[in-house]
PDB file of C-alpha atoms in Angstrom:
ATOM      1  CA  MET A   1       0.000   0.000   0.000  1.00 42.00           C
ATOM      2  CA  VAL A   2       1.011   3.608  -0.483  1.00 48.00           C
ATOM      3  CA  THR A   3       2.530   5.161   2.634  1.00 55.00           C
ATOM      4  CA  TYR A   4       0.434   8.011   3.975  1.00 51.00           C
ATOM      5  CA  LYS A   5       2.163  11.387   4.097  1.00 59.00           C
ATOM      6  CA  LYS A   6      -0.921  12.910   5.709  1.00 69.00           C
ATOM      7  CA  THR A   7      -3.158  11.678   8.497  1.00 84.00           C
ATOM      8  CA  ASN A   8      -6.307   9.813   7.563  1.00 89.00           C
ATOM      9  CA  MET A   9      -8.364  12.718   8.872  1.00 90.00           C
ATOM     10  CA  GLU A  10      -6.499  15.177   6.644  1.00 94.00           C
ATOM     11  CA  ILE A  11      -7.132  12.972   3.622  1.00 95.00           C
ATOM     12  CA  ALA A  12     -10.801  12.510   4.511  1.00 95.00           C
ATOM     13  CA  ASN A  13     -11.292  16.240   4.999  1.00 95.00           C
ATOM     14  CA  GLY A  14      -9.613  16.893   1.665  1.00 96.00           C
ATOM     15  CA  LEU A  15     -12.003  14.526  -0.108  1.00 97.00           C
ATOM     16  CA  LYS A  16     -15.198  15.840   1.477  1.00 97.00           C
ATOM     17  CA  GLY A  17     -17.387  17.375  -1.201  1.00 98.00           C
ATOM     18  CA  LYS A  18     -15.132  16.169  -4.052  1.00 98.00           C
ATOM     19  CA  ASP A  19     -16.473  14.549  -7.219  1.00 98.00           C
ATOM     20  CA  LEU A  20     -15.434  11.029  -8.197  1.00 98.00           C
ATOM     21  CA  LEU A  21     -15.366  11.034 -11.976  1.00 98.00           C
ATOM     22  CA  SER A  22     -12.060   9.226 -12.517  1.00 98.00           C
ATOM     23  CA  LEU A  23      -9.284   7.902 -10.315  1.00 98.00           C
ATOM     24  CA  LEU A  24      -6.938  10.076 -12.364  1.00 98.00           C
ATOM     25  CA  ASP A  25      -8.346  12.961 -10.310  1.00 98.00           C
ATOM     26  CA  TYR A  26      -7.234  11.280  -7.068  1.00 98.00           C
ATOM     27  CA  THR A  27      -3.793  10.912  -5.549  1.00 98.00           C
ATOM     28  CA  SER A  28      -2.392   7.492  -4.707  1.00 98.00           C
ATOM     29  CA  GLU A  29      -2.759   8.395  -1.028  1.00 97.00           C
ATOM     30  CA  GLU A  30      -6.442   9.131  -1.541  1.00 97.00           C
ATOM     31  CA  VAL A  31      -7.061   5.853  -3.380  1.00 98.00           C
ATOM     32  CA  ALA A  32      -5.261   3.952  -0.608  1.00 97.00           C
ATOM     33  CA  PHE A  33      -7.366   5.769   1.984  1.00 97.00           C
ATOM     34  CA  LEU A  34     -10.625   4.780   0.247  1.00 98.00           C
ATOM     35  CA  LEU A  35      -9.503   1.136   0.114  1.00 98.00           C
ATOM     36  CA  ASP A  36      -8.615   1.148   3.812  1.00 97.00           C
ATOM     37  CA  PHE A  37     -11.905   2.834   4.660  1.00 97.00           C
ATOM     38  CA  ALA A  38     -13.827   0.300   2.538  1.00 97.00           C
ATOM     39  CA  ASN A  39     -12.158  -2.522   4.448  1.00 97.00           C
ATOM     40  CA  ASP A  40     -13.081  -0.826   7.732  1.00 95.00           C
ATOM     41  CA  MET A  41     -16.678  -0.496   6.525  1.00 95.00           C
ATOM     42  CA  LYS A  42     -16.816  -4.193   5.706  1.00 97.00           C
ATOM     43  CA  GLN A  43     -15.399  -5.250   9.059  1.00 96.00           C
ATOM     44  CA  GLU A  44     -17.890  -3.001  10.855  1.00 94.00           C
ATOM     45  CA  MET A  45     -20.793  -4.572   8.956  1.00 95.00           C
ATOM     46  CA  LEU A  46     -19.544  -8.124   9.595  1.00 96.00           C
ATOM     47  CA  ALA A  47     -19.372  -7.260  13.291  1.00 95.00           C
ATOM     48  CA  GLY A  48     -22.989  -6.105  13.184  1.00 94.00           C
ATOM     49  CA  HIS A  49     -22.190  -2.381  13.330  1.00 93.00           C
ATOM     50  CA  MET A  50     -23.512   0.082  10.772  1.00 91.00           C
ATOM     51  CA  PRO A  51     -22.387   3.577  11.772  1.00 92.00           C
ATOM     52  CA  PRO A  52     -25.069   6.112  10.728  1.00 95.00           C
ATOM     53  CA  LEU A  53     -22.659   8.499   9.050  1.00 96.00           C
ATOM     54  CA  LEU A  54     -25.141   9.907   6.517  1.00 98.00           C
ATOM     55  CA  VAL A  55     -28.316  10.463   8.529  1.00 98.00           C
ATOM     56  CA  GLY A  56     -30.499  13.015   6.772  1.00 97.00           C
ATOM     57  CA  LYS A  57     -28.499  12.782   3.528  1.00 98.00           C
ATOM     58  CA  THR A  58     -30.101  11.978   0.171  1.00 98.00           C
ATOM     59  CA  LEU A  59     -28.316  10.538  -2.865  1.00 98.00           C
ATOM     60  CA  GLY A  60     -29.902  10.996  -6.275  1.00 97.00           C
ATOM     61  CA  MET A  61     -29.135   8.062  -8.603  1.00 97.00           C
ATOM     62  CA  ILE A  62     -29.537   8.665 -12.352  1.00 95.00           C
ATOM     63  CA  PHE A  63     -29.496   5.709 -14.740  1.00 95.00           C
ATOM     64  CA  GLU A  64     -29.145   5.932 -18.505  1.00 93.00           C
ATOM     65  CA  LYS A  65     -27.909   2.317 -18.532  1.00 90.00           C
ATOM     66  CA  HIS A  66     -29.316  -0.827 -16.934  1.00 89.00           C
ATOM     67  CA  SER A  67     -27.794  -1.843 -13.617  1.00 93.00           C
ATOM     68  CA  THR A  68     -27.790  -4.603 -11.016  1.00 95.00           C
ATOM     69  CA  ARG A  69     -24.711  -4.208  -8.812  1.00 96.00           C
ATOM     70  CA  THR A  70     -24.350  -0.430  -9.093  1.00 97.00           C
ATOM     71  CA  ARG A  71     -27.941   0.346  -8.184  1.00 96.00           C
ATOM     72  CA  ILE A  72     -28.232  -2.184  -5.367  1.00 97.00           C
ATOM     73  CA  SER A  73     -24.865  -1.422  -3.781  1.00 98.00           C
ATOM     74  CA  PHE A  74     -25.392   2.339  -3.742  1.00 98.00           C
ATOM     75  CA  GLU A  75     -28.963   2.076  -2.507  1.00 98.00           C
ATOM     76  CA  VAL A  76     -28.170  -0.454   0.227  1.00 98.00           C
ATOM     77  CA  GLY A  77     -25.046   1.494   1.126  1.00 98.00           C
ATOM     78  CA  MET A  78     -27.018   4.695   1.707  1.00 98.00           C
ATOM     79  CA  ILE A  79     -29.571   2.822   3.814  1.00 97.00           C
ATOM     80  CA  GLN A  80     -26.871   1.206   5.947  1.00 97.00           C
ATOM     81  CA  LEU A  81     -25.261   4.601   6.490  1.00 97.00           C
ATOM     82  CA  GLY A  82     -28.575   6.045   7.640  1.00 97.00           C
ATOM     83  CA  GLY A  83     -29.339   8.040   4.507  1.00 98.00           C
ATOM     84  CA  HIS A  84     -31.702   7.695   1.577  1.00 98.00           C
ATOM     85  CA  ALA A  85     -31.136   6.865  -2.112  1.00 98.00           C
ATOM     86  CA  MET A  86     -33.522   8.000  -4.838  1.00 96.00           C
ATOM     87  CA  PHE A  87     -33.656   6.043  -8.112  1.00 95.00           C
ATOM     88  CA  MET A  88     -34.164   8.215 -11.191  1.00 90.00           C
ATOM     89  CA  ASN A  89     -34.477   6.782 -14.686  1.00 86.00           C
ATOM     90  CA  ALA A  90     -33.008   9.369 -17.043  1.00 81.00           C
ATOM     91  CA  ARG A  91     -35.989   8.905 -19.374  1.00 81.00           C
ATOM     92  CA  ASP A  92     -38.326  10.029 -16.584  1.00 82.00           C
ATOM     93  CA  LEU A  93     -36.418  13.234 -15.838  1.00 85.00           C
ATOM     94  CA  GLN A  94     -36.743  16.483 -17.734  1.00 83.00           C
ATOM     95  CA  ILE A  95     -33.166  16.000 -18.890  1.00 77.00           C
ATOM     96  CA  GLY A  96     -34.589  13.138 -20.946  1.00 60.00           C
ATOM     97  CA  ARG A  97     -36.889  15.635 -22.669  1.00 72.00           C
ATOM     98  CA  GLY A  98     -34.249  18.207 -23.498  1.00 81.00           C
ATOM     99  CA  GLU A  99     -33.608  20.191 -20.312  1.00 90.00           C
ATOM    100  CA  SER A 100     -30.007  21.344 -20.300  1.00 93.00           C
ATOM    101  CA  VAL A 101     -27.370  19.685 -18.138  1.00 92.00           C
ATOM    102  CA  TYR A 102     -26.627  23.164 -16.781  1.00 95.00           C
ATOM    103  CA  ASP A 103     -30.182  23.621 -15.490  1.00 95.00           C
ATOM    104  CA  THR A 104     -30.447  20.053 -14.226  1.00 94.00           C
ATOM    105  CA  GLY A 105     -27.221  20.338 -12.245  1.00 94.00           C
ATOM    106  CA  HIS A 106     -28.292  23.541 -10.542  1.00 96.00           C
ATOM    107  CA  VAL A 107     -31.681  22.032  -9.645  1.00 95.00           C
ATOM    108  CA  PHE A 108     -30.073  18.882  -8.212  1.00 95.00           C
ATOM    109  CA  SER A 109     -27.921  21.106  -6.014  1.00 97.00           C
ATOM    110  CA  GLU A 110     -31.062  22.500  -4.365  1.00 98.00           C
ATOM    111  CA  TYR A 111     -32.442  19.074  -3.398  1.00 97.00           C
ATOM    112  CA  LEU A 112     -29.680  16.521  -3.021  1.00 98.00           C
ATOM    113  CA  ASP A 113     -26.515  15.889  -0.999  1.00 98.00           C
ATOM    114  CA  GLY A 114     -24.900  13.893  -3.786  1.00 98.00           C
ATOM    115  CA  VAL A 115     -25.506  12.492  -7.256  1.00 98.00           C
ATOM    116  CA  MET A 116     -24.487   9.104  -8.623  1.00 98.00           C
ATOM    117  CA  ILE A 117     -24.894   8.756 -12.374  1.00 97.00           C
ATOM    118  CA  ARG A 118     -24.545   5.769 -14.684  1.00 96.00           C
ATOM    119  CA  ALA A 119     -24.355   7.334 -18.117  1.00 95.00           C
ATOM    120  CA  ASN A 120     -23.469   6.887 -21.749  1.00 94.00           C
ATOM    121  CA  SER A 121     -21.167   9.890 -22.104  1.00 96.00           C
ATOM    122  CA  HIS A 122     -18.318  10.777 -19.781  1.00 97.00           C
ATOM    123  CA  GLU A 123     -18.351  14.302 -21.191  1.00 97.00           C
ATOM    124  CA  MET A 124     -21.956  14.740 -20.080  1.00 95.00           C
ATOM    125  CA  VAL A 125     -21.070  13.573 -16.562  1.00 97.00           C
ATOM    126  CA  LYS A 126     -18.179  16.054 -16.452  1.00 98.00           C
ATOM    127  CA  GLU A 127     -20.568  18.811 -17.498  1.00 96.00           C
ATOM    128  CA  LEU A 128     -23.082  17.764 -14.840  1.00 96.00           C
ATOM    129  CA  ALA A 129     -20.389  17.855 -12.159  1.00 98.00           C
ATOM    130  CA  GLU A 130     -19.321  21.311 -13.311  1.00 97.00           C
ATOM    131  CA  HIS A 131     -22.809  22.692 -12.709  1.00 97.00           C
ATOM    132  CA  THR A 132     -23.673  20.723  -9.564  1.00 97.00           C
ATOM    133  CA  SER A 133     -22.475  21.994  -6.182  1.00 98.00           C
ATOM    134  CA  VAL A 134     -22.798  18.591  -4.467  1.00 98.00           C
ATOM    135  CA  PRO A 135     -20.486  15.614  -5.146  1.00 98.00           C
ATOM    136  CA  VAL A 136     -21.077  13.752  -8.410  1.00 98.00           C
ATOM    137  CA  ILE A 137     -20.034  10.083  -8.467  1.00 98.00           C
ATOM    138  CA  ASN A 138     -19.383   8.223 -11.695  1.00 98.00           C
ATOM    139  CA  GLY A 139     -21.306   4.938 -11.571  1.00 98.00           C
ATOM    140  CA  LEU A 140     -20.107   4.106 -15.113  1.00 97.00           C
ATOM    141  CA  THR A 141     -19.483   6.016 -18.323  1.00 97.00           C
ATOM    142  CA  ASP A 142     -18.109   5.112 -21.720  1.00 96.00           C
ATOM    143  CA  ILE A 143     -14.553   5.835 -20.501  1.00 97.00           C
ATOM    144  CA  PHE A 144     -14.350   5.080 -16.761  1.00 98.00           C
ATOM    145  CA  HIS A 145     -15.801   2.844 -14.019  1.00 98.00           C
ATOM    146  CA  PRO A 146     -13.911   3.988 -10.888  1.00 98.00           C
ATOM    147  CA  CYS A 147     -16.167   2.457  -8.217  1.00 98.00           C
ATOM    148  CA  GLN A 148     -15.780  -0.965  -9.814  1.00 98.00           C
ATOM    149  CA  ALA A 149     -11.995  -0.608  -9.701  1.00 98.00           C
ATOM    150  CA  LEU A 150     -12.066   0.183  -5.979  1.00 98.00           C
ATOM    151  CA  ALA A 151     -14.062  -2.990  -5.315  1.00 98.00           C
ATOM    152  CA  ASP A 152     -11.649  -4.960  -7.508  1.00 98.00           C
ATOM    153  CA  LEU A 153      -8.603  -3.834  -5.541  1.00 98.00           C
ATOM    154  CA  LEU A 154     -10.351  -4.361  -2.209  1.00 98.00           C
ATOM    155  CA  THR A 155     -10.952  -7.988  -3.230  1.00 98.00           C
ATOM    156  CA  ILE A 156      -7.324  -8.511  -4.255  1.00 98.00           C
ATOM    157  CA  LEU A 157      -6.157  -6.941  -0.996  1.00 98.00           C
ATOM    158  CA  GLU A 158      -8.379  -9.291   1.024  1.00 98.00           C
ATOM    159  CA  VAL A 159      -7.170 -12.417  -0.755  1.00 98.00           C
ATOM    160  CA  LYS A 160      -3.508 -11.569  -1.365  1.00 98.00           C
ATOM    161  CA  GLY A 161      -2.866  -9.439   1.712  1.00 98.00           C
ATOM    162  CA  SER A 162      -1.150  -6.661  -0.239  1.00 98.00           C
ATOM    163  CA  LEU A 163      -1.247  -4.921  -3.612  1.00 98.00           C
ATOM    164  CA  ALA A 164       2.189  -3.418  -4.287  1.00 98.00           C
ATOM    165  CA  GLY A 165       4.267  -5.646  -6.539  1.00 98.00           C
ATOM    166  CA  LYS A 166       1.413  -7.984  -7.457  1.00 98.00           C
ATOM    167  CA  LYS A 167       0.850  -8.659 -11.171  1.00 99.00           C
ATOM    168  CA  ILE A 168      -2.634  -8.197 -12.622  1.00 99.00           C
ATOM    169  CA  ALA A 169      -3.423  -9.309 -16.168  1.00 99.00           C
ATOM    170  CA  TYR A 170      -6.424  -7.804 -17.929  1.00 98.00           C
ATOM    171  CA  ILE A 171      -7.495  -9.746 -21.030  1.00 98.00           C
ATOM    172  CA  GLY A 172     -10.106  -8.452 -23.462  1.00 98.00           C
ATOM    173  CA  ASP A 173     -11.596  -5.160 -24.564  1.00 97.00           C
ATOM    174  CA  GLY A 174      -9.717  -1.958 -23.695  1.00 97.00           C
ATOM    175  CA  ASN A 175     -12.898  -0.458 -22.289  1.00 97.00           C
ATOM    176  CA  ASN A 176     -14.069   1.636 -19.326  1.00 97.00           C
ATOM    177  CA  VAL A 177     -13.514  -1.204 -16.853  1.00 98.00           C
ATOM    178  CA  ALA A 178      -9.973  -1.754 -18.141  1.00 98.00           C
ATOM    179  CA  HIS A 179      -9.178   1.966 -17.976  1.00 98.00           C
ATOM    180  CA  SER A 180     -10.188   2.362 -14.327  1.00 98.00           C
ATOM    181  CA  LEU A 181      -8.754  -0.987 -13.215  1.00 98.00           C
ATOM    182  CA  ILE A 182      -5.271  -0.266 -14.571  1.00 98.00           C
ATOM    183  CA  ILE A 183      -5.237   3.295 -13.230  1.00 98.00           C
ATOM    184  CA  ALA A 184      -6.212   1.988  -9.775  1.00 98.00           C
ATOM    185  CA  ALA A 185      -3.558  -0.739  -9.957  1.00 98.00           C
ATOM    186  CA  ALA A 186      -0.976   1.892 -10.949  1.00 98.00           C
ATOM    187  CA  HIS A 187      -1.851   3.975  -7.888  1.00 98.00           C
ATOM    188  CA  MET A 188      -1.105   0.944  -5.708  1.00 98.00           C
ATOM    189  CA  GLY A 189       2.232   0.071  -7.298  1.00 98.00           C
ATOM    190  CA  MET A 190       1.001  -3.078  -9.033  1.00 98.00           C
ATOM    191  CA  HIS A 191       2.394  -4.523 -12.265  1.00 98.00           C
ATOM    192  CA  ALA A 192      -0.375  -4.486 -14.878  1.00 98.00           C
ATOM    193  CA  ALA A 193      -0.357  -6.291 -18.216  1.00 98.00           C
ATOM    194  CA  VAL A 194      -3.163  -5.585 -20.696  1.00 98.00           C
ATOM    195  CA  ALA A 195      -3.820  -7.905 -23.631  1.00 98.00           C
ATOM    196  CA  THR A 196      -6.287  -6.731 -26.283  1.00 98.00           C
ATOM    197  CA  PRO A 197      -6.935  -7.619 -29.924  1.00 97.00           C
ATOM    198  CA  VAL A 198      -5.746  -5.182 -32.574  1.00 97.00           C
ATOM    199  CA  GLY A 199      -8.350  -2.442 -32.911  1.00 95.00           C
ATOM    200  CA  PHE A 200      -9.588  -2.764 -29.334  1.00 96.00           C
ATOM    201  CA  GLU A 201      -6.579  -1.355 -27.509  1.00 97.00           C
ATOM    202  CA  TYR A 202      -6.404   0.470 -24.191  1.00 97.00           C
ATOM    203  CA  ASP A 203      -6.712   4.237 -24.769  1.00 98.00           C
ATOM    204  CA  ALA A 204      -3.236   5.557 -25.626  1.00 98.00           C
ATOM    205  CA  ASP A 205      -3.432   8.800 -23.623  1.00 98.00           C
ATOM    206  CA  LEU A 206      -4.784   7.012 -20.553  1.00 98.00           C
ATOM    207  CA  LEU A 207      -2.065   4.371 -20.918  1.00 98.00           C
ATOM    208  CA  LEU A 208       0.641   7.031 -20.672  1.00 98.00           C
ATOM    209  CA  LYS A 209      -0.976   8.510 -17.569  1.00 98.00           C
ATOM    210  CA  ALA A 210      -1.313   5.083 -15.946  1.00 98.00           C
ATOM    211  CA  GLN A 211       2.334   4.298 -16.714  1.00 98.00           C
ATOM    212  CA  GLU A 212       3.439   7.564 -15.092  1.00 98.00           C
ATOM    213  CA  ILE A 213       1.431   6.816 -11.938  1.00 98.00           C
ATOM    214  CA  ALA A 214       2.696   3.233 -11.808  1.00 98.00           C
ATOM    215  CA  THR A 215       6.323   4.276 -12.187  1.00 98.00           C
ATOM    216  CA  ALA A 216       5.963   6.791  -9.342  1.00 98.00           C
ATOM    217  CA  ASN A 217       4.687   3.988  -7.110  1.00 98.00           C
ATOM    218  CA  GLY A 218       7.169   1.272  -8.118  1.00 98.00           C
ATOM    219  CA  GLY A 219       4.785  -0.504 -10.469  1.00 98.00           C
ATOM    220  CA  SER A 220       4.447  -0.853 -14.235  1.00 98.00           C
ATOM    221  CA  VAL A 221       1.916  -1.016 -17.058  1.00 98.00           C
ATOM    222  CA  VAL A 222       2.531  -2.881 -20.311  1.00 98.00           C
ATOM    223  CA  THR A 223       0.293  -3.767 -23.243  1.00 98.00           C
ATOM    224  CA  THR A 224       0.353  -6.626 -25.715  1.00 98.00           C
ATOM    225  CA  THR A 225      -1.808  -8.485 -28.209  1.00 98.00           C
ATOM    226  CA  ASN A 226      -0.693 -11.826 -26.739  1.00 98.00           C
ATOM    227  CA  PRO A 227      -2.876 -13.124 -23.861  1.00 98.00           C
ATOM    228  CA  VAL A 228      -0.256 -15.704 -22.828  1.00 98.00           C
ATOM    229  CA  GLU A 229       2.372 -13.010 -22.460  1.00 98.00           C
ATOM    230  CA  ALA A 230       0.048 -10.957 -20.247  1.00 98.00           C
ATOM    231  CA  VAL A 231      -1.099 -13.847 -18.059  1.00 98.00           C
ATOM    232  CA  LYS A 232       2.358 -15.353 -17.476  1.00 98.00           C
ATOM    233  CA  ASP A 233       3.070 -15.447 -13.713  1.00 98.00           C
ATOM    234  CA  ALA A 234       0.052 -13.247 -12.951  1.00 99.00           C
ATOM    235  CA  ASP A 235      -1.369 -13.056  -9.438  1.00 99.00           C
ATOM    236  CA  VAL A 236      -4.715 -11.866 -10.806  1.00 99.00           C
ATOM    237  CA  VAL A 237      -6.445 -12.569 -14.128  1.00 99.00           C
ATOM    238  CA  TYR A 238      -9.323 -10.259 -15.054  1.00 98.00           C
ATOM    239  CA  THR A 239     -11.728 -10.011 -17.975  1.00 98.00           C
ATOM    240  CA  ASP A 240     -14.969  -8.330 -19.010  1.00 97.00           C
ATOM    241  CA  VAL A 241     -17.630  -9.038 -21.615  1.00 96.00           C
ATOM    242  CA  TRP A 242     -16.570  -8.688 -25.217  1.00 93.00           C
ATOM    243  CA  THR A 243     -19.720  -6.787 -26.184  1.00 87.00           C
ATOM    244  CA  SER A 244     -20.827  -4.111 -23.725  1.00 79.00           C
ATOM    245  CA  MET A 245     -24.181  -2.322 -23.513  1.00 69.00           C
ATOM    246  CA  GLY A 246     -24.761  -0.262 -26.641  1.00 71.00           C
ATOM    247  CA  GLN A 247     -22.437  -2.398 -28.762  1.00 73.00           C
ATOM    248  CA  GLU A 248     -24.940  -5.122 -29.630  1.00 80.00           C
ATOM    249  CA  ASP A 249     -24.701  -4.366 -33.363  1.00 79.00           C
ATOM    250  CA  GLU A 250     -20.982  -5.241 -33.182  1.00 83.00           C
ATOM    251  CA  ALA A 251     -21.501  -8.585 -31.435  1.00 85.00           C
ATOM    252  CA  ALA A 252     -20.694 -10.879 -34.368  1.00 90.00           C
ATOM    253  CA  ALA A 253     -17.563  -8.949 -35.336  1.00 92.00           C
ATOM    254  CA  ARG A 254     -16.402  -8.841 -31.722  1.00 94.00           C
ATOM    255  CA  LEU A 255     -16.874 -12.596 -31.270  1.00 94.00           C
ATOM    256  CA  GLU A 256     -14.521 -13.138 -34.191  1.00 95.00           C
ATOM    257  CA  ALA A 257     -11.971 -10.544 -33.024  1.00 96.00           C
ATOM    258  CA  PHE A 258     -11.835 -11.846 -29.447  1.00 97.00           C
ATOM    259  CA  LYS A 259     -11.992 -15.589 -30.129  1.00 95.00           C
ATOM    260  CA  ASP A 260      -8.382 -16.135 -28.976  1.00 97.00           C
ATOM    261  CA  PHE A 261      -8.828 -14.057 -25.813  1.00 98.00           C
ATOM    262  CA  GLN A 262     -11.075 -16.363 -23.784  1.00 98.00           C
ATOM    263  CA  ILE A 263     -10.006 -16.992 -20.192  1.00 98.00           C
ATOM    264  CA  ASN A 264      -9.895 -20.788 -20.093  1.00 98.00           C
ATOM    265  CA  ASP A 265      -7.971 -23.527 -18.333  1.00 98.00           C
ATOM    266  CA  GLU A 266      -5.254 -23.535 -20.982  1.00 98.00           C
ATOM    267  CA  LEU A 267      -4.602 -19.803 -20.604  1.00 98.00           C
ATOM    268  CA  VAL A 268      -4.684 -19.589 -16.793  1.00 98.00           C
ATOM    269  CA  ALA A 269      -2.152 -22.429 -16.626  1.00 98.00           C
ATOM    270  CA  TYR A 270       0.427 -19.702 -17.393  1.00 98.00           C
ATOM    271  CA  ALA A 271      -0.599 -17.714 -14.300  1.00 99.00           C
ATOM    272  CA  LYS A 272       0.589 -18.454 -10.786  1.00 98.00           C
ATOM    273  CA  LYS A 273      -1.017 -21.542  -9.278  1.00 98.00           C
ATOM    274  CA  ASP A 274      -2.793 -19.444  -6.669  1.00 98.00           C
ATOM    275  CA  TYR A 275      -3.990 -16.832  -9.177  1.00 98.00           C
ATOM    276  CA  MET A 276      -7.297 -15.044  -8.633  1.00 98.00           C
ATOM    277  CA  PHE A 277      -9.909 -14.782 -11.374  1.00 99.00           C
ATOM    278  CA  LEU A 278     -11.997 -11.599 -11.397  1.00 99.00           C
ATOM    279  CA  HIS A 279     -14.834 -10.376 -13.599  1.00 98.00           C
ATOM    280  CA  CYS A 280     -16.944  -7.252 -13.056  1.00 97.00           C
ATOM    281  CA  LEU A 281     -20.113  -9.137 -14.125  1.00 97.00           C
ATOM    282  CA  PRO A 282     -22.469  -9.789 -15.801  1.00 96.00           C
ATOM    283  CA  ALA A 283     -20.533 -12.613 -17.455  1.00 97.00           C
ATOM    284  CA  HIS A 284     -21.180 -14.601 -20.611  1.00 96.00           C
ATOM    285  CA  ARG A 285     -20.000 -18.086 -19.725  1.00 97.00           C
ATOM    286  CA  GLU A 286     -18.201 -19.899 -22.548  1.00 97.00           C
ATOM    287  CA  GLU A 287     -17.676 -16.584 -24.325  1.00 96.00           C
ATOM    288  CA  GLU A 288     -15.066 -14.380 -22.595  1.00 98.00           C
ATOM    289  CA  VAL A 289     -14.577 -16.940 -19.813  1.00 98.00           C
ATOM    290  CA  ALA A 290     -14.887 -20.706 -19.559  1.00 98.00           C
ATOM    291  CA  THR A 291     -17.369 -22.007 -17.010  1.00 98.00           C
ATOM    292  CA  SER A 292     -14.599 -24.092 -15.454  1.00 98.00           C
ATOM    293  CA  VAL A 293     -12.705 -20.892 -14.622  1.00 98.00           C
ATOM    294  CA  ILE A 294     -15.475 -18.580 -13.442  1.00 98.00           C
ATOM    295  CA  ASP A 295     -17.033 -21.312 -11.319  1.00 98.00           C
ATOM    296  CA  GLY A 296     -13.690 -22.795 -10.298  1.00 98.00           C
ATOM    297  CA  PRO A 297     -11.730 -22.600  -7.038  1.00 98.00           C
ATOM    298  CA  ASN A 298      -9.658 -19.581  -8.145  1.00 98.00           C
ATOM    299  CA  SER A 299     -12.701 -17.437  -8.901  1.00 98.00           C
ATOM    300  CA  TYR A 300     -13.621 -14.591  -6.536  1.00 98.00           C
ATOM    301  CA  VAL A 301     -16.254 -12.905  -8.693  1.00 98.00           C
ATOM    302  CA  PHE A 302     -19.022 -12.971  -6.078  1.00 98.00           C
ATOM    303  CA  GLN A 303     -16.769 -11.704  -3.295  1.00 98.00           C
ATOM    304  CA  GLN A 304     -15.748  -9.018  -5.788  1.00 98.00           C
ATOM    305  CA  ALA A 305     -19.392  -8.155  -6.496  1.00 98.00           C
ATOM    306  CA  GLY A 306     -20.130  -8.037  -2.763  1.00 98.00           C
ATOM    307  CA  ASN A 307     -17.273  -5.620  -2.248  1.00 98.00           C
ATOM    308  CA  ARG A 308     -19.042  -3.085  -4.457  1.00 98.00           C
ATOM    309  CA  LEU A 309     -21.183  -2.355  -1.378  1.00 98.00           C
ATOM    310  CA  HIS A 310     -18.236  -1.624   0.888  1.00 98.00           C
ATOM    311  CA  ALA A 311     -16.312   0.403  -1.695  1.00 98.00           C
ATOM    312  CA  GLN A 312     -19.445   2.432  -2.414  1.00 97.00           C
ATOM    313  CA  LYS A 313     -20.019   3.060   1.297  1.00 98.00           C
ATOM    314  CA  ALA A 314     -16.464   4.338   1.707  1.00 98.00           C
ATOM    315  CA  VAL A 315     -16.938   6.718  -1.206  1.00 98.00           C
ATOM    316  CA  LEU A 316     -20.327   7.917   0.010  1.00 98.00           C
ATOM    317  CA  ALA A 317     -19.290   8.411   3.626  1.00 97.00           C
ATOM    318  CA  THR A 318     -16.159  10.289   2.564  1.00 98.00           C
ATOM    319  CA  LEU A 319     -17.565  12.544  -0.141  1.00 98.00           C
ATOM    320  CA  LEU A 320     -20.996  13.213   1.383  1.00 98.00           C
ATOM    321  CA  GLY A 321     -20.072  12.907   5.074  1.00 90.00           C
TER     322      GLY A 321
END
């Protein structure tokens, strides 16, 4: 883990009221703090304690995309912290009928203590945050998925005991999940290897930023088109669906492009024997991952999904508290 140069209270106070749009906007100390706080939240809950840190607070949750884990974890998290979460389908809001993001953001600021949005466009979410005086949390956009990455690293930390120096291999589409995962791993001094087919690479500008962060923390980030090269000696093997929401028209072409990138028993044999398999879910068994892997003894996908709750609670309690 990153060594704190400030006290936890100083870090927490510095994050209060801040947006969470991308982990690029956070220091490595701040990411480490959120992971520690998420672990504390989980231990409190397992001990039967649910500190009411957000009594009287209301989180507005806007959804342009379908959701299972994001909606449930944020809603349950607010309840456990003593607050309230309000589900809002974007189609039912005036923003869905043409009201400007500028006006919507200012109106939200009059009613809510925070906004979580799961949206199509990252640029729209940035604009919303600009015009909203309360914290805006990115629940997923076309470029980033920061809350997922926090839950991912919390799971690795629980199983492996540490993050710095561990190798994580991401195999598949260079998408929003990949972007946030590798940036988070870089903050924690991990060694990340990304394997994507030609034409589906990790964003080049984000790759440079992740490499800079990793180098500063003693880690590294490399890319390849060879899944075996990426998985070799990995502590963690991670994948996502090959066709995300909104890409259904590309499904056939993507199946062909990704056919050699399935996480199966042959591929994970190159990883360490005690490797972890992670997937942000939902998964398409026998497509991006073999059933024998995702349902096998090295799979931690449901622990990972459960940790969305604790990561979300740490974010909510810090930014809204």
